Amino acid sequence: MSVQVFAIRPEPGLSTTISAGQKLGLDVFGEALFEIQPIPWTAPDPATVDALLIGSANAIRHGGPQLDLLLGKPVHAVGKTTAEIATAAGFQVEATGQGGLQSLLDAQKKGAASWLRYLRLSGRERVRLNVSAGIDIEERIVYQAAPLRMSAFFEKRLRSGGIVLLHSAAAARHFAEECSRLGLPKQELSLAALGPRIAAAAKGGWAEILYTNTPDDAALLALVKHMCQDH
């Protein structure tokens, strides 16, 4: 019998993860425990911005009409998917990262010949960045991931155990809270997290917690496949 794998990220990422996991032969079942909601915001004077720093495709998907004021600014995107969404929205992508926003920021600083002024468009839940000399970051929060209660059907499937994918620290905390609220057996569930910070947010009591060294979905699914083989 194959190991059940559960995805809980919001759409459209949920469907993408389920599809990619199934192509790897994983028994993936998903339910979004978050809904992405836009937050009203006002863009700064474009003349004060050299580039946009984008850590999630949701910043582009839910940024709204204020994004139109910034279309002439190059985008520094956290990864391939974010870069593709930014390009589709009419932006020119100047840099694409592979290891998170911090490594992208560090790489840009090394190549910068002068002061760099970023506008970071992010969600309410975001990673704190270490900013070195020569870089300014102004920030606008443009969306939030609103937590949703777990359905009775999803709860029932979880009670038989499996591996849960965690794509954010907010997801780790919310899933742990839902398990406590519903009395789900944590000791029957293993967690696969997109990095150590997310794994730490889930805290203890689980059968197993493993995390990736690179923050991308392909690495997470590869980790899960290895965990399934161990099971």
Coordinates of C-alpha atoms in Angstrom, one line a residue:
M1 CA 0.0 0.0 0.0
S2 CA 1.4 3.4 -1.0
V3 CA 2.0 6.1 1.6
Q4 CA -0.5 8.9 1.6
V5 CA 1.0 12.4 0.9
F6 CA -1.0 15.5 1.8
A7 CA -0.6 19.0 0.3
I8 CA -2.2 22.0 2.1
R9 CA -0.8 25.0 0.2
P10 CA -3.2 27.6 -1.3
E11 CA -4.2 27.5 -5.0
P12 CA -2.9 27.6 -7.7
G13 CA 0.2 26.1 -6.1
L14 CA -1.8 23.3 -4.6
S15 CA -2.8 21.9 -8.0
T16 CA 0.8 22.4 -9.3
T17 CA 2.2 20.4 -6.4
I18 CA -0.4 17.6 -6.7
S19 CA 0.3 17.2 -10.4
A20 CA 4.1 17.2 -10.0
G21 CA 3.8 14.7 -7.2
Q22 CA 1.6 12.4 -9.1
K23 CA 4.1 12.4 -12.0
L24 CA 6.7 11.1 -9.5
G25 CA 4.3 8.3 -8.6
L26 CA 3.3 9.8 -5.2
D27 CA -0.2 9.3 -3.8
V28 CA -0.9 13.0 -3.3
F29 CA -4.1 14.3 -1.9
G30 CA -4.6 18.0 -1.4
E31 CA -6.8 20.5 0.4
A32 CA -6.0 24.2 0.6
L33 CA -5.9 25.3 4.2
F34 CA -5.2 28.9 3.1
E35 CA -6.9 31.3 0.8
I36 CA -4.8 34.1 -0.8
Q37 CA -6.4 37.5 -0.4
P38 CA -5.3 40.8 -1.8
I39 CA -4.5 43.7 0.5
P40 CA -5.0 47.3 -0.7
W41 CA -1.7 49.2 -1.1
T42 CA -0.2 52.3 -2.6
A43 CA 2.9 52.2 -4.8
P44 CA 5.7 54.7 -4.0
D45 CA 7.0 57.2 -6.5
P46 CA 8.6 55.0 -9.3
A47 CA 11.5 57.4 -9.4
T48 CA 12.5 56.2 -6.0
V49 CA 12.7 52.5 -7.0
D50 CA 15.5 50.8 -9.0
A51 CA 14.1 47.3 -9.0
L52 CA 11.3 45.1 -7.6
L53 CA 12.1 42.3 -5.2
I54 CA 9.5 39.6 -5.5
G55 CA 9.5 36.6 -3.1
S56 CA 6.3 35.0 -4.4
A57 CA 4.3 34.8 -7.5
N58 CA 1.3 35.8 -5.4
A59 CA 2.6 39.3 -5.2
I60 CA 2.1 39.6 -8.9
R61 CA -1.1 37.6 -9.1
H62 CA -2.8 39.7 -6.3
G63 CA -0.9 43.0 -6.6
G64 CA -3.8 44.8 -8.4
P65 CA -3.7 48.0 -10.5
Q66 CA -0.9 49.6 -8.5
L67 CA 1.5 47.2 -10.3
D68 CA 0.8 49.1 -13.5
L69 CA 2.7 52.1 -12.1
L70 CA 5.8 49.9 -11.8
L71 CA 5.9 48.0 -15.1
G72 CA 9.0 49.8 -16.2
K73 CA 11.0 48.5 -13.3
P74 CA 13.1 45.3 -13.5
V75 CA 12.1 42.4 -11.4
H76 CA 14.4 40.3 -9.2
A77 CA 12.4 37.2 -8.6
V78 CA 12.9 34.5 -6.0
G79 CA 12.6 31.6 -8.5
K80 CA 11.5 30.3 -11.9
T81 CA 7.7 30.3 -11.3
T82 CA 7.7 33.8 -9.9
A83 CA 9.8 35.0 -12.8
E84 CA 7.4 33.4 -15.3
I85 CA 4.4 35.0 -13.7
A86 CA 6.1 38.4 -13.6
T87 CA 7.0 38.1 -17.3
A88 CA 3.4 37.2 -18.2
A89 CA 2.2 40.3 -16.4
G90 CA 4.5 42.5 -18.5
F91 CA 7.5 42.9 -16.3
Q92 CA 11.1 42.4 -17.4
V93 CA 12.9 39.9 -15.2
E94 CA 16.5 40.9 -14.6
A95 CA 17.5 38.3 -12.0
T96 CA 16.1 34.9 -10.9
G97 CA 17.2 33.3 -7.7
Q98 CA 17.5 29.6 -6.8
G99 CA 18.1 29.6 -3.0
G100 CA 15.6 32.1 -1.5
L101 CA 15.4 35.9 -1.4
Q102 CA 18.5 36.3 0.8
S103 CA 20.8 34.6 -1.6
L104 CA 19.3 36.5 -4.5
L105 CA 19.9 39.7 -2.5
D106 CA 23.5 38.8 -1.7
A107 CA 24.3 38.0 -5.3
Q108 CA 22.9 41.3 -6.6
K109 CA 24.9 43.2 -4.0
K110 CA 28.1 41.6 -5.2
G111 CA 27.4 42.7 -8.8
A112 CA 26.1 46.2 -7.9
A113 CA 28.2 49.2 -9.0
S114 CA 26.2 51.7 -7.0
W115 CA 23.5 52.0 -4.4
L116 CA 20.5 49.8 -5.1
R117 CA 16.9 50.8 -4.1
Y118 CA 14.5 47.9 -3.9
L119 CA 10.7 47.8 -3.6
R120 CA 9.8 44.5 -2.0
L121 CA 6.3 43.4 -2.7
S122 CA 5.3 40.6 -0.2
G123 CA 2.7 38.8 1.8
R124 CA 1.8 39.5 5.4
E125 CA 3.9 36.5 6.3
R126 CA 7.4 37.0 5.0
V127 CA 11.0 36.1 5.6
R128 CA 13.2 38.7 7.4
L129 CA 16.1 39.8 5.2
N130 CA 19.6 40.8 6.2
V131 CA 20.3 44.0 4.3
S132 CA 24.0 45.0 3.7
A133 CA 25.4 48.4 3.0
G134 CA 24.6 49.8 -0.4
I135 CA 21.0 48.4 -0.5
D136 CA 17.8 50.1 0.6
I137 CA 14.5 48.1 0.7
E138 CA 11.1 49.7 0.9
E139 CA 8.3 47.3 1.5
R140 CA 4.6 47.0 0.6
I141 CA 2.4 44.1 1.8
V142 CA 0.1 43.3 -1.1
Y143 CA -1.6 40.0 0.0
Q144 CA -2.2 37.6 2.8
A145 CA -2.8 33.9 3.2
A146 CA -6.0 33.6 5.3
P147 CA -6.1 30.3 7.2
L148 CA -9.1 27.9 6.6
R149 CA -10.5 25.2 8.8
M150 CA -9.9 21.6 7.8
S151 CA -12.8 19.7 6.2
A152 CA -14.2 16.5 7.8
F153 CA -13.1 14.5 4.8
F154 CA -9.5 15.7 4.9
E155 CA -9.4 15.1 8.7
K156 CA -10.6 11.5 8.2
R157 CA -7.9 10.8 5.6
L158 CA -5.2 12.3 7.9
R159 CA -6.2 10.0 10.7
S160 CA -4.8 7.0 8.8
G161 CA -1.3 8.7 8.7
G162 CA 1.0 9.8 6.0
I163 CA 3.3 12.6 5.0
V164 CA 2.3 16.3 5.0
L165 CA 4.0 18.9 2.8
L166 CA 4.7 22.3 4.4
H167 CA 5.5 25.2 2.1
S168 CA 5.6 28.0 4.7
A169 CA 6.0 28.7 8.4
A170 CA 2.4 29.9 8.5
A171 CA 1.3 26.5 7.1
A172 CA 3.3 24.7 9.7
R173 CA 1.8 26.6 12.6
H174 CA -1.8 26.4 11.2
F175 CA -1.6 22.7 10.5
A176 CA -0.2 22.0 14.0
E177 CA -3.0 24.1 15.5
E178 CA -5.7 22.2 13.4
C179 CA -4.3 18.9 14.5
S180 CA -4.5 19.9 18.1
R181 CA -8.0 21.3 17.7
L182 CA -9.3 18.1 16.1
G183 CA -7.3 15.7 18.2
L184 CA -5.4 14.2 15.2
P185 CA -2.7 11.8 16.0
K186 CA 0.5 13.7 15.4
Q187 CA 2.6 10.7 16.0
E188 CA 1.1 9.0 12.9
L189 CA 2.1 12.0 10.7
S190 CA 5.4 12.8 9.2
L191 CA 6.3 16.3 7.9
A192 CA 8.3 17.4 4.9
A193 CA 9.2 21.1 5.1
L194 CA 10.6 23.6 2.6
G195 CA 13.6 24.5 4.8
P196 CA 14.6 24.4 8.4
R197 CA 12.8 27.6 9.5
I198 CA 9.5 26.0 8.3
A199 CA 10.3 22.7 10.1
A200 CA 11.0 24.5 13.3
A201 CA 7.6 26.3 13.1
A202 CA 5.8 23.0 13.3
K203 CA 7.3 22.2 16.7
G204 CA 7.3 18.6 18.0
G205 CA 5.2 15.5 18.5
W206 CA 5.3 14.2 14.9
A207 CA 6.5 10.9 13.7
E208 CA 9.3 12.6 11.7
I209 CA 10.2 16.0 10.5
L210 CA 12.6 16.4 7.5
Y211 CA 13.4 19.5 5.4
T212 CA 15.0 20.4 2.2
N213 CA 18.2 22.3 1.8
T214 CA 16.9 24.3 -1.2
P215 CA 13.6 26.1 -1.1
D216 CA 11.8 24.7 -4.2
D217 CA 8.9 22.4 -4.8
A218 CA 11.0 19.9 -6.9
A219 CA 13.4 19.4 -4.0
L220 CA 10.5 19.0 -1.5
L221 CA 8.8 16.3 -3.7
A222 CA 12.1 14.5 -4.1
L223 CA 12.5 14.5 -0.3
V224 CA 8.9 13.1 0.1
K225 CA 9.6 10.3 -2.4
H226 CA 12.7 9.3 -0.4
M227 CA 10.5 9.4 2.8
C228 CA 7.9 7.1 1.1
Q229 CA 10.6 4.6 0.2
D230 CA 11.8 4.5 3.8
H231 CA 8.2 3.9 5.0

